[in-house]
mmCIF file of C-alpha atoms in Angstrom:
data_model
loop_
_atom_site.group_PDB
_atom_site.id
_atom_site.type_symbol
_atom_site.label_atom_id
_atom_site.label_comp_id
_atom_site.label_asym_id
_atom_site.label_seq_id
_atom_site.Cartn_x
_atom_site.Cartn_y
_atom_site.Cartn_z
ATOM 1 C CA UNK A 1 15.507 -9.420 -14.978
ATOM 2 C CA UNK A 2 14.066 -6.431 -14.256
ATOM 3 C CA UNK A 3 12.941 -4.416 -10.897
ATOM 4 C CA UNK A 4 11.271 -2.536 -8.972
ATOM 5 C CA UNK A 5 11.938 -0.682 -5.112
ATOM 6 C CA UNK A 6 8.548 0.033 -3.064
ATOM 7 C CA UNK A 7 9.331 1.766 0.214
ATOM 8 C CA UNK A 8 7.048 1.059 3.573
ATOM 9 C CA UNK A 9 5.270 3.438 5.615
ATOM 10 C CA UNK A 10 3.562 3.596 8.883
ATOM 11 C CA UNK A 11 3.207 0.148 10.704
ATOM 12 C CA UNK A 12 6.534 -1.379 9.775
ATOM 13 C CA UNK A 13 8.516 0.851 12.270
ATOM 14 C CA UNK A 14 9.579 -1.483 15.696
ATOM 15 C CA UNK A 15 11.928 -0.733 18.241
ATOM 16 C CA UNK A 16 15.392 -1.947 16.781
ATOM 17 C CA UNK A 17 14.203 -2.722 13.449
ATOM 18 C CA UNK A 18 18.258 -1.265 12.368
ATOM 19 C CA UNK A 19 19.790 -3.703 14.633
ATOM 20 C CA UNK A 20 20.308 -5.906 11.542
ATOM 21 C CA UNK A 21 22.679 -3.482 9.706
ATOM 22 C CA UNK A 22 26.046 -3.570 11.398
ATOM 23 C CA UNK A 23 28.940 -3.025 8.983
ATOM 24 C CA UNK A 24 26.954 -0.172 6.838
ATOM 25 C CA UNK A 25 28.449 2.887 7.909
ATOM 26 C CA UNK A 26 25.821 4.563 5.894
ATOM 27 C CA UNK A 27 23.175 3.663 8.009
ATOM 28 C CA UNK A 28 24.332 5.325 11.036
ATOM 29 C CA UNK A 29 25.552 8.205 8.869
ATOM 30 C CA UNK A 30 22.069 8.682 7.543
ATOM 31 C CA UNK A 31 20.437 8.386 10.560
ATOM 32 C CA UNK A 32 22.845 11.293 12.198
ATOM 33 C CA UNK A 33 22.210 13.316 9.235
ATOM 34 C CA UNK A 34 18.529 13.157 10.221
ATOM 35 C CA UNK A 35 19.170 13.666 13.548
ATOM 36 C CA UNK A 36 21.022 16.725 12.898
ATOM 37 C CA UNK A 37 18.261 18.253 10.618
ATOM 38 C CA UNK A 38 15.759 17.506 12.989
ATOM 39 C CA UNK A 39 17.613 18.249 16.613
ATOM 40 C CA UNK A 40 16.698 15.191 17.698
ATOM 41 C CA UNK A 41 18.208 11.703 18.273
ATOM 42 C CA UNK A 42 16.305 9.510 15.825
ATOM 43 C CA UNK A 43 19.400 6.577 16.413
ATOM 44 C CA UNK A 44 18.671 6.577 19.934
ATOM 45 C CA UNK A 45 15.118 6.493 19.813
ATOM 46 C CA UNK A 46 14.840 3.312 16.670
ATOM 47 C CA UNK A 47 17.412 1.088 19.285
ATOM 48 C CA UNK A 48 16.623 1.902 22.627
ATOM 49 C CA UNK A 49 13.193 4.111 22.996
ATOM 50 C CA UNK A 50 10.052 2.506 23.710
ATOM 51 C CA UNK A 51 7.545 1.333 21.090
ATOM 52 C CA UNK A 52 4.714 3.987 22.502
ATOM 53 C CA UNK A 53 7.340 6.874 21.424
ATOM 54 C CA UNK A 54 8.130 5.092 18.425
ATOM 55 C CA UNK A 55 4.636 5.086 17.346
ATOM 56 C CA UNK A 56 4.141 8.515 17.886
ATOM 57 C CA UNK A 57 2.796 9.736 14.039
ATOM 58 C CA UNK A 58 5.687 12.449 14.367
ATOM 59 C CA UNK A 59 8.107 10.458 15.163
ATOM 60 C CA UNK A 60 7.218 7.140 13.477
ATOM 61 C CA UNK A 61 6.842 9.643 10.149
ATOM 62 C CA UNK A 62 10.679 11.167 9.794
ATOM 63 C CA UNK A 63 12.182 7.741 10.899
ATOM 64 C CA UNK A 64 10.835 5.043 8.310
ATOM 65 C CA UNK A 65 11.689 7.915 5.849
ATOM 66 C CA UNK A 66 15.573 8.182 7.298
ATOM 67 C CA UNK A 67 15.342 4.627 7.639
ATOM 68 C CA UNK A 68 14.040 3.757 3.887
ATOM 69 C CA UNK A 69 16.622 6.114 2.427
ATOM 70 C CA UNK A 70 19.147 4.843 4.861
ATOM 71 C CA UNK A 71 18.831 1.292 3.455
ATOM 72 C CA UNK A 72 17.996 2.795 -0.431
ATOM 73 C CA UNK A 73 22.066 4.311 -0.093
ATOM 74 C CA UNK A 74 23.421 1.299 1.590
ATOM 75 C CA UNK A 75 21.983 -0.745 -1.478
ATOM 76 C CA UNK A 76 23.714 2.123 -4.191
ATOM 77 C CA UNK A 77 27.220 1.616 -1.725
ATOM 78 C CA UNK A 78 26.849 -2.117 -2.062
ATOM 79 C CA UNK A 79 26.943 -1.626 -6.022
ATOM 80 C CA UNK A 80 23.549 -2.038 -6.228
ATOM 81 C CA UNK A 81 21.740 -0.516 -9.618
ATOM 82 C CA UNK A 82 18.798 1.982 -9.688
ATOM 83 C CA UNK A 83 15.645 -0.109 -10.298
ATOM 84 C CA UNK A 84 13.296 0.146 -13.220
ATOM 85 C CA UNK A 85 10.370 1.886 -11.170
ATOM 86 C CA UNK A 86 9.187 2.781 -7.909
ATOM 87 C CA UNK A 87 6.499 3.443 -5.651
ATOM 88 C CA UNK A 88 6.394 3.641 -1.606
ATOM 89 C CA UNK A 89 2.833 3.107 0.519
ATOM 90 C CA UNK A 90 1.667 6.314 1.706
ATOM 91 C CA UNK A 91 4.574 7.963 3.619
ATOM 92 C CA UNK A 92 6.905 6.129 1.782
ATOM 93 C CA UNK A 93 6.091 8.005 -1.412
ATOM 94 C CA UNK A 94 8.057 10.413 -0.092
ATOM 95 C CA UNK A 95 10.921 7.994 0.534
ATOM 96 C CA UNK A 96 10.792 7.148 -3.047
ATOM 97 C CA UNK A 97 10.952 10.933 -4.206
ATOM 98 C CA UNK A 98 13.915 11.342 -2.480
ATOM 99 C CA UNK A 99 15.441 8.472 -4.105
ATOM 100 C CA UNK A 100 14.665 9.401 -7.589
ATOM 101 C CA UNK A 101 16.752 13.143 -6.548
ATOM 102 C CA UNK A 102 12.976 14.703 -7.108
ATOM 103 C CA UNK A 103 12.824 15.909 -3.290
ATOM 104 C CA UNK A 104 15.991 16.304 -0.806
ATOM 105 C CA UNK A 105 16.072 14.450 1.707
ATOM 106 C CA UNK A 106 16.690 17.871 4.375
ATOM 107 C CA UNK A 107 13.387 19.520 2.796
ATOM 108 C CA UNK A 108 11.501 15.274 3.009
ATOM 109 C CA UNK A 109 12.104 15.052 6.577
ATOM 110 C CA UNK A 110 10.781 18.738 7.555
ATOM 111 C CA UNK A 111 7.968 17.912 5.229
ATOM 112 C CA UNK A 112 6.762 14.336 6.943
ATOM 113 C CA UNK A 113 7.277 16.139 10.779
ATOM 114 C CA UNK A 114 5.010 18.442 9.122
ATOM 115 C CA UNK A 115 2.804 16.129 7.482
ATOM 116 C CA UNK A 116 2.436 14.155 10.753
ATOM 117 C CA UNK A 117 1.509 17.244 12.996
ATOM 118 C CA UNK A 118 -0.622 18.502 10.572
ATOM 119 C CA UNK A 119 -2.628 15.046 10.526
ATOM 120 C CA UNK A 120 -2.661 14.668 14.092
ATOM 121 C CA UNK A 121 -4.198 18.043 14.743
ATOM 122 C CA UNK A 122 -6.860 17.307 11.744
ATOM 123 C CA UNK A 123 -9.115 15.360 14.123
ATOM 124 C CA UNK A 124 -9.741 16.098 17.910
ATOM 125 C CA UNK A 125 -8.451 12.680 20.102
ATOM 126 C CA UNK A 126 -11.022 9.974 20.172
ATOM 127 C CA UNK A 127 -12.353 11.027 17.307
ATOM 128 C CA UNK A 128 -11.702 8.911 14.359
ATOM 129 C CA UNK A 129 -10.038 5.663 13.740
ATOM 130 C CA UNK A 130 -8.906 3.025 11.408
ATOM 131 C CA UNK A 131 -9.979 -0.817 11.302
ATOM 132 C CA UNK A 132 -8.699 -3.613 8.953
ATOM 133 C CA UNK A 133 -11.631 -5.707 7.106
ATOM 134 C CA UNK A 134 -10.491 -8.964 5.920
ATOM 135 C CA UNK A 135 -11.797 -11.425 3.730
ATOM 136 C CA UNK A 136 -14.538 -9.125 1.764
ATOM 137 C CA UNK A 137 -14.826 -7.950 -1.644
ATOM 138 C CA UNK A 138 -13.417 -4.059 -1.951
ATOM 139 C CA UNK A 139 -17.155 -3.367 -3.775
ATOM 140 C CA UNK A 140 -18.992 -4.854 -1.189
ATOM 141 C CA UNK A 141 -16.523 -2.436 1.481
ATOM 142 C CA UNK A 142 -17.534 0.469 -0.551
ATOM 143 C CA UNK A 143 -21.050 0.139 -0.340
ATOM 144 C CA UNK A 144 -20.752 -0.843 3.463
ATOM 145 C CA UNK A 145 -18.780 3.090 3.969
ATOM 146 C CA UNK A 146 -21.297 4.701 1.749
ATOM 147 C CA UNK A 147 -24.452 3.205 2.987
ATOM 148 C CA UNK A 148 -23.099 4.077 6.540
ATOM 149 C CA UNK A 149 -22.164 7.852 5.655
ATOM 150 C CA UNK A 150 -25.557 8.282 3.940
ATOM 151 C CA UNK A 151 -27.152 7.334 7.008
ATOM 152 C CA UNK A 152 -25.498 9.793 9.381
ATOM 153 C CA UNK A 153 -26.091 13.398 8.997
ATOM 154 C CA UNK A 154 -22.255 14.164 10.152
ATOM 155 C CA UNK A 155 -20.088 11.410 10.139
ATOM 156 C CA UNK A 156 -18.014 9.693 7.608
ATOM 157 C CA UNK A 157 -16.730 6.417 6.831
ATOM 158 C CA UNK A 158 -14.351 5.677 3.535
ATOM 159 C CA UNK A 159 -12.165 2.827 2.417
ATOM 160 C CA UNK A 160 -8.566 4.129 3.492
ATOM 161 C CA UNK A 161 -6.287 1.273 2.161
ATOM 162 C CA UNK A 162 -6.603 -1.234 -0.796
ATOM 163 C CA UNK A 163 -3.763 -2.890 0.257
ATOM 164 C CA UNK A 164 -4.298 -6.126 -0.748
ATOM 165 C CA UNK A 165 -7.328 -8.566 -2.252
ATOM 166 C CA UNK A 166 -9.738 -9.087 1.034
ATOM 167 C CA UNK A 167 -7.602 -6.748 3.269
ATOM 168 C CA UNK A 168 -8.907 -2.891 3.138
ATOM 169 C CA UNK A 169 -8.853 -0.576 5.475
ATOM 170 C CA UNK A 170 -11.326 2.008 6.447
ATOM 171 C CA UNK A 171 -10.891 5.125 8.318
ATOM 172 C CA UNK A 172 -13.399 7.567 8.976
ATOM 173 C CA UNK A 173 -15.295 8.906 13.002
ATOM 174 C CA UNK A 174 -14.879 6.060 15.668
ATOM 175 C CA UNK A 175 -18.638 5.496 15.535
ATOM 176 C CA UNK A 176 -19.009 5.245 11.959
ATOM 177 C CA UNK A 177 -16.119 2.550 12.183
ATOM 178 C CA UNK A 178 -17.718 0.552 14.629
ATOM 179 C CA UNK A 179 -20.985 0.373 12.582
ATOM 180 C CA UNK A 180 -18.945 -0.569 9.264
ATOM 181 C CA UNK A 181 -17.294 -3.789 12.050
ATOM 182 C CA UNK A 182 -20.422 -5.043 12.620
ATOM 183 C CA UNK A 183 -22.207 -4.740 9.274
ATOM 184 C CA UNK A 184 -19.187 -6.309 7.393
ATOM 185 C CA UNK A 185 -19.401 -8.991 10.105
ATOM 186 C CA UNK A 186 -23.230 -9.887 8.534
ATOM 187 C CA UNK A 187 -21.183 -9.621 5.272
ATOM 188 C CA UNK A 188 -19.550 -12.826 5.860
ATOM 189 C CA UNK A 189 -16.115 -11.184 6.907
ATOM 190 C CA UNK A 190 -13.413 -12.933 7.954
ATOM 191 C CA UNK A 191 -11.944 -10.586 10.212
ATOM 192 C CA UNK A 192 -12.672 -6.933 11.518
ATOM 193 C CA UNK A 193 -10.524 -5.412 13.646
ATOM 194 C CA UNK A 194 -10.381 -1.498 15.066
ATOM 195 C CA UNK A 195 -6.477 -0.671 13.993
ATOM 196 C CA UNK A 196 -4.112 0.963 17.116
ATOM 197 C CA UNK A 197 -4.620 4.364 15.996
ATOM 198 C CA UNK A 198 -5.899 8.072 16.830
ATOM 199 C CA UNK A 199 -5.423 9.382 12.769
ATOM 200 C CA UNK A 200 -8.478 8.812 10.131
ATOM 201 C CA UNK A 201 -5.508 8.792 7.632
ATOM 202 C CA UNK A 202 -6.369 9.046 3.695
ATOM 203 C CA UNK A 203 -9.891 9.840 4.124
ATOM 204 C CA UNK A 204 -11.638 13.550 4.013
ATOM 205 C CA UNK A 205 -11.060 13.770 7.576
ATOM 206 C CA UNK A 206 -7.711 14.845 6.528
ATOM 207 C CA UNK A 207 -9.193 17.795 4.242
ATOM 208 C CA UNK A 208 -7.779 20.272 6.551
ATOM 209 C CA UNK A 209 -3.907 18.775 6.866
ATOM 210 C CA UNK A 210 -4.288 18.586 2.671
ATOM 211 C CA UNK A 211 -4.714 21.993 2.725
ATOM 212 C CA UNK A 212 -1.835 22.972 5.312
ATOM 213 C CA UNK A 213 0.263 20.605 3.066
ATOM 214 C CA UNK A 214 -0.854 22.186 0.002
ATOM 215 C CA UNK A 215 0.731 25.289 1.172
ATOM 216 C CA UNK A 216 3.669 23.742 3.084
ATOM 217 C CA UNK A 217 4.658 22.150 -0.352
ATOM 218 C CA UNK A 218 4.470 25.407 -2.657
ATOM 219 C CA UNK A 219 7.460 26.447 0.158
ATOM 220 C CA UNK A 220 9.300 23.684 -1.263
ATOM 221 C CA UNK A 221 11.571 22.627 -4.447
ATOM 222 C CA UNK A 222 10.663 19.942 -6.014
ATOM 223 C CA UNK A 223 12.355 18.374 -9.281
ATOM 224 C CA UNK A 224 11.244 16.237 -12.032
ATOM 225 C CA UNK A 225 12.080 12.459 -10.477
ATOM 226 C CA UNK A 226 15.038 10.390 -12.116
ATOM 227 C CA UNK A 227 13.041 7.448 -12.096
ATOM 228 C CA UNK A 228 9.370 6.558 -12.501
ATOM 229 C CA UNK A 229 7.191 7.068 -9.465
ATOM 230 C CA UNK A 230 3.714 5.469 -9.035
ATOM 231 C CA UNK A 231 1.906 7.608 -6.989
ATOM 232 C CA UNK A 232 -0.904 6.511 -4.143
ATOM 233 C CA UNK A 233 -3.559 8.574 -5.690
ATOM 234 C CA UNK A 234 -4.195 7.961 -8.957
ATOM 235 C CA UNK A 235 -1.278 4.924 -10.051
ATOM 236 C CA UNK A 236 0.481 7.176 -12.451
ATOM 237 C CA UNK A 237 3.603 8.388 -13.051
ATOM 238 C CA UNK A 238 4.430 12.364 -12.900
ATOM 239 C CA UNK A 239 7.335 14.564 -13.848
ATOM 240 C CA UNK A 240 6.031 17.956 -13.533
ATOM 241 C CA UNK A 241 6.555 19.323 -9.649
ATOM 242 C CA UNK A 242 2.946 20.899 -9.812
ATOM 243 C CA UNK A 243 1.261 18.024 -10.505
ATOM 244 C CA UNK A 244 3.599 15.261 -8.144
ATOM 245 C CA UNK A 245 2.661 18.235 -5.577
ATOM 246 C CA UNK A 246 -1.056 18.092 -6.119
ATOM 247 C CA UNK A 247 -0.520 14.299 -5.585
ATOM 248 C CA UNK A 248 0.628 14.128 -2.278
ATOM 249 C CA UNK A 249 -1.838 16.267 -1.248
ATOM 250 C CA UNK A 250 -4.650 14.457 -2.888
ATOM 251 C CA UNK A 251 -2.588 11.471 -0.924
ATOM 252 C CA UNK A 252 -3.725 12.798 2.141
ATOM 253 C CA UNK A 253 -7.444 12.626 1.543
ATOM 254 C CA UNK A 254 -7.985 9.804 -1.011
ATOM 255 C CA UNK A 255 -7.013 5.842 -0.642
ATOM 256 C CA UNK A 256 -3.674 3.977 -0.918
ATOM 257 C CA UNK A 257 -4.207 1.806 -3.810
ATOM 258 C CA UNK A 258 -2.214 -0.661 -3.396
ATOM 259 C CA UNK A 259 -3.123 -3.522 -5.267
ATOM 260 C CA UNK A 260 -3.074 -1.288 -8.394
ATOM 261 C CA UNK A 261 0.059 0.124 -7.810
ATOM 262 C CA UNK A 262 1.840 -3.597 -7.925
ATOM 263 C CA UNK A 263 -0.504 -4.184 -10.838
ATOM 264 C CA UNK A 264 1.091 -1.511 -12.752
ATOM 265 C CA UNK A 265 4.152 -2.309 -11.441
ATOM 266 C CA UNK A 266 3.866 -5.788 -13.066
ATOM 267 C CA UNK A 267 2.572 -4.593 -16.036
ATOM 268 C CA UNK A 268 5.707 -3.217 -16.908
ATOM 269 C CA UNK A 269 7.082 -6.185 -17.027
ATOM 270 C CA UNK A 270 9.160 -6.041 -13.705
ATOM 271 C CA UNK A 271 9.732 -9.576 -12.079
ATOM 272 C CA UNK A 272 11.312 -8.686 -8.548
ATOM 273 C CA UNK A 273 9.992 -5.849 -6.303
ATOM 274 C CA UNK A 274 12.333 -5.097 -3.645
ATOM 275 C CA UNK A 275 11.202 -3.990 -0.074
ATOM 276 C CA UNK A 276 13.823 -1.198 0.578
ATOM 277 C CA UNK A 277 13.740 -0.704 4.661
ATOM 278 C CA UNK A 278 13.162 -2.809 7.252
ATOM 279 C CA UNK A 279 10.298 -5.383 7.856
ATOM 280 C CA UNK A 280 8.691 -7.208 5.269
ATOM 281 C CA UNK A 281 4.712 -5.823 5.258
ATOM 282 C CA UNK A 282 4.675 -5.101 2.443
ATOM 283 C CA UNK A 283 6.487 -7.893 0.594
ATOM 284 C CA UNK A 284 3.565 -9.792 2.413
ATOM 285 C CA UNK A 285 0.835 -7.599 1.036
ATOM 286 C CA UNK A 286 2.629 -8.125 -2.562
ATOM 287 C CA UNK A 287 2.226 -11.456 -2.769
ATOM 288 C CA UNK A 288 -1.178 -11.715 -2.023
ATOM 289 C CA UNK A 289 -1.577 -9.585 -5.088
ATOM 290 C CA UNK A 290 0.633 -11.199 -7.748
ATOM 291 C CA UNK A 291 2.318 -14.269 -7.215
ATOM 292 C CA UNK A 292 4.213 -13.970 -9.679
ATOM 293 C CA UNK A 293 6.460 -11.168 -8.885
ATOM 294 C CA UNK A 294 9.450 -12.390 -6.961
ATOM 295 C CA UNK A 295 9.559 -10.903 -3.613
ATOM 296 C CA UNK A 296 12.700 -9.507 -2.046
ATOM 297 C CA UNK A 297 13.145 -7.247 1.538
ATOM 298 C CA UNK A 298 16.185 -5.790 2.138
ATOM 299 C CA UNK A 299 15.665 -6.321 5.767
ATOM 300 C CA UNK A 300 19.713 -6.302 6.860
ATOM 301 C CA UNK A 301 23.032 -6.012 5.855
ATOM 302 C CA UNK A 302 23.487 -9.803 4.786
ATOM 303 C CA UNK A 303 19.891 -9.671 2.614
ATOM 304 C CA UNK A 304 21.383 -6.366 0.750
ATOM 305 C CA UNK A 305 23.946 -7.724 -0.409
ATOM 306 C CA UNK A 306 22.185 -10.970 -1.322
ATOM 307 C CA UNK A 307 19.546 -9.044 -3.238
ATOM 308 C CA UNK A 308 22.860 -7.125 -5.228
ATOM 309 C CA UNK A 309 24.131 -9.974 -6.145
ATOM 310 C CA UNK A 310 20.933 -11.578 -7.135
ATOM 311 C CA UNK A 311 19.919 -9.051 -9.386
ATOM 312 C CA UNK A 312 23.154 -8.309 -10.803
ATOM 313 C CA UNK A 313 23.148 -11.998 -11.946
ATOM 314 C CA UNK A 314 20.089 -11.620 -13.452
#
């Protein structure tokens, strides 16, 4: 029995999604380490703040990343073993290079605050957007964003998130969004839907936070990982820093690919991929794409050490 860990990014955050973890002192602990790097109370602010300053990109950013690792150590306390491979959906890849000892997690969580300003000032407010399309091919999505873009002189539209077969999502300016809605809607789509948020993420809206990150990272040590990473951009695995550098900021501007990433994931013969934080969106997304893998989500304390055992036995 072999697996694999995939850490969630953005959109599995809620307001006391820790609640479930009472009797891991390494939870808290993790969470006051972040707090303490950061000077601010990211504990307080998961249990008892209010889901609009949860959401907040620069908050939700540094807290599924202390809550990811969070869970990730509880698992290694609970005599859990290091999994086979690993990949995490856009800010969760850099959950996952902190838990193969590539990136620490001090220098991870100044990087995401950083990563999430930088985004947020990439595009004025009101700007651009994201909306889900369900139920259409991705070719027939990718001919919907470039026939749209080729007909406007300045705005964009690009498939953002390949995230599972007939759910992408496209990000790109407000307008051009709203065209893509109603053409896929003559496409036969099942569903179209603008998204909750202000950030074009992982389109070339984001060209100018790539480049601030390109230069934030060269600031920062990075190590060859200690287990395989998949990354977003192009579904490989890296070990020089240069290059696993050049891939998050590539990350910035070019699609989560998703469904390629659990591909390869199966293709290495894994069986069980393991959700490592809380929620389950992306054990949902997974099997959609193969159901074959055996979905786990380490979700709280009791499904930890369920999943230990589990795996051990295997």
């Amino acid at each position: 029995m072999t697996f694999s860990f995939v850490f969630p990014g953005q959109g599995s955050q809620s307001v006391g999604m820790m609640n479930g973890y009472a009797g891991l002192p390494v939870i808290q602990e993790t969470f006051s380490e972040a707090s303490d790097i950061l000077k601010q109370d990211l504990w307080s602010l998961v249990s008892n703040g209010t889901a609009d300053d949860l959401n907040l990109t620069v908050n939700t950013q540094p807290i599924m990343l202390t809550a990811g690792i969070a869970v990730y150590r509880a698992w290694m306390d609970l005599g859990g073993t290091k999994p086979a491979i690993i990949a995490g959906h856009s800010l969760g890849e850099y959950t996952a290079l902190v838990a193969a000892g590539a990136l620490s997690f001090a220098d991870a969580l100044a990087l995401v605050r950083y990563r999430a300003q930088a985004m947020q000032q990439a595009v004025p407010e009101g700007t651009g957007g994201m909306a889900a399309i369900l139920g259409l091919d991705d070719a027939i999505i990718e001919t919907i964003c470039r026939d749209i873009t080729a007909q406007s002189n300045s705005e964009s539209l690009e498939p953002a998130n390949f995230n599972a077969p007939g759910q992408v999502v496209i990000a790109g300016h407000k307008n051009a969004i709203q065209q893509g809605i109603e053409l896929a809607k003559t496409k036969g789509t099942k569903r179209a839907i603008m998204l909750p948020m202000s950030i074009p993420s992982h389109c070339s809206l984001m060209k100018p936070a790539a480049e601030q990150m390109k230069q934030q990272l060269e600031k920062v040590p990075l190590h060859a990982p200690d287990l395989p990473i998949l990354h977003n951009a192009d579904v490989k695995s890296h070990t020089n820093p240069a290059t696993i550098k050049d891939r998050l900021v590539q990350q910035l501007v070019s699609p989560v690919r998703w469904v390629d990433t659990i591909r390869a994931i199966a293709a290495t013969g894994v069986t069980h991929v393991v959700e490592c934080g809380p929620g389950k969106v992306l054990a949902g997304l997974n099997k959609r794409i193969d159901q074959n893998l055996q979905q786990l989500s380490l979700t709280d304390s009791e499904t930890i050490k369920q999943a230990v055992n589990q795996l051990k036995a295997g």
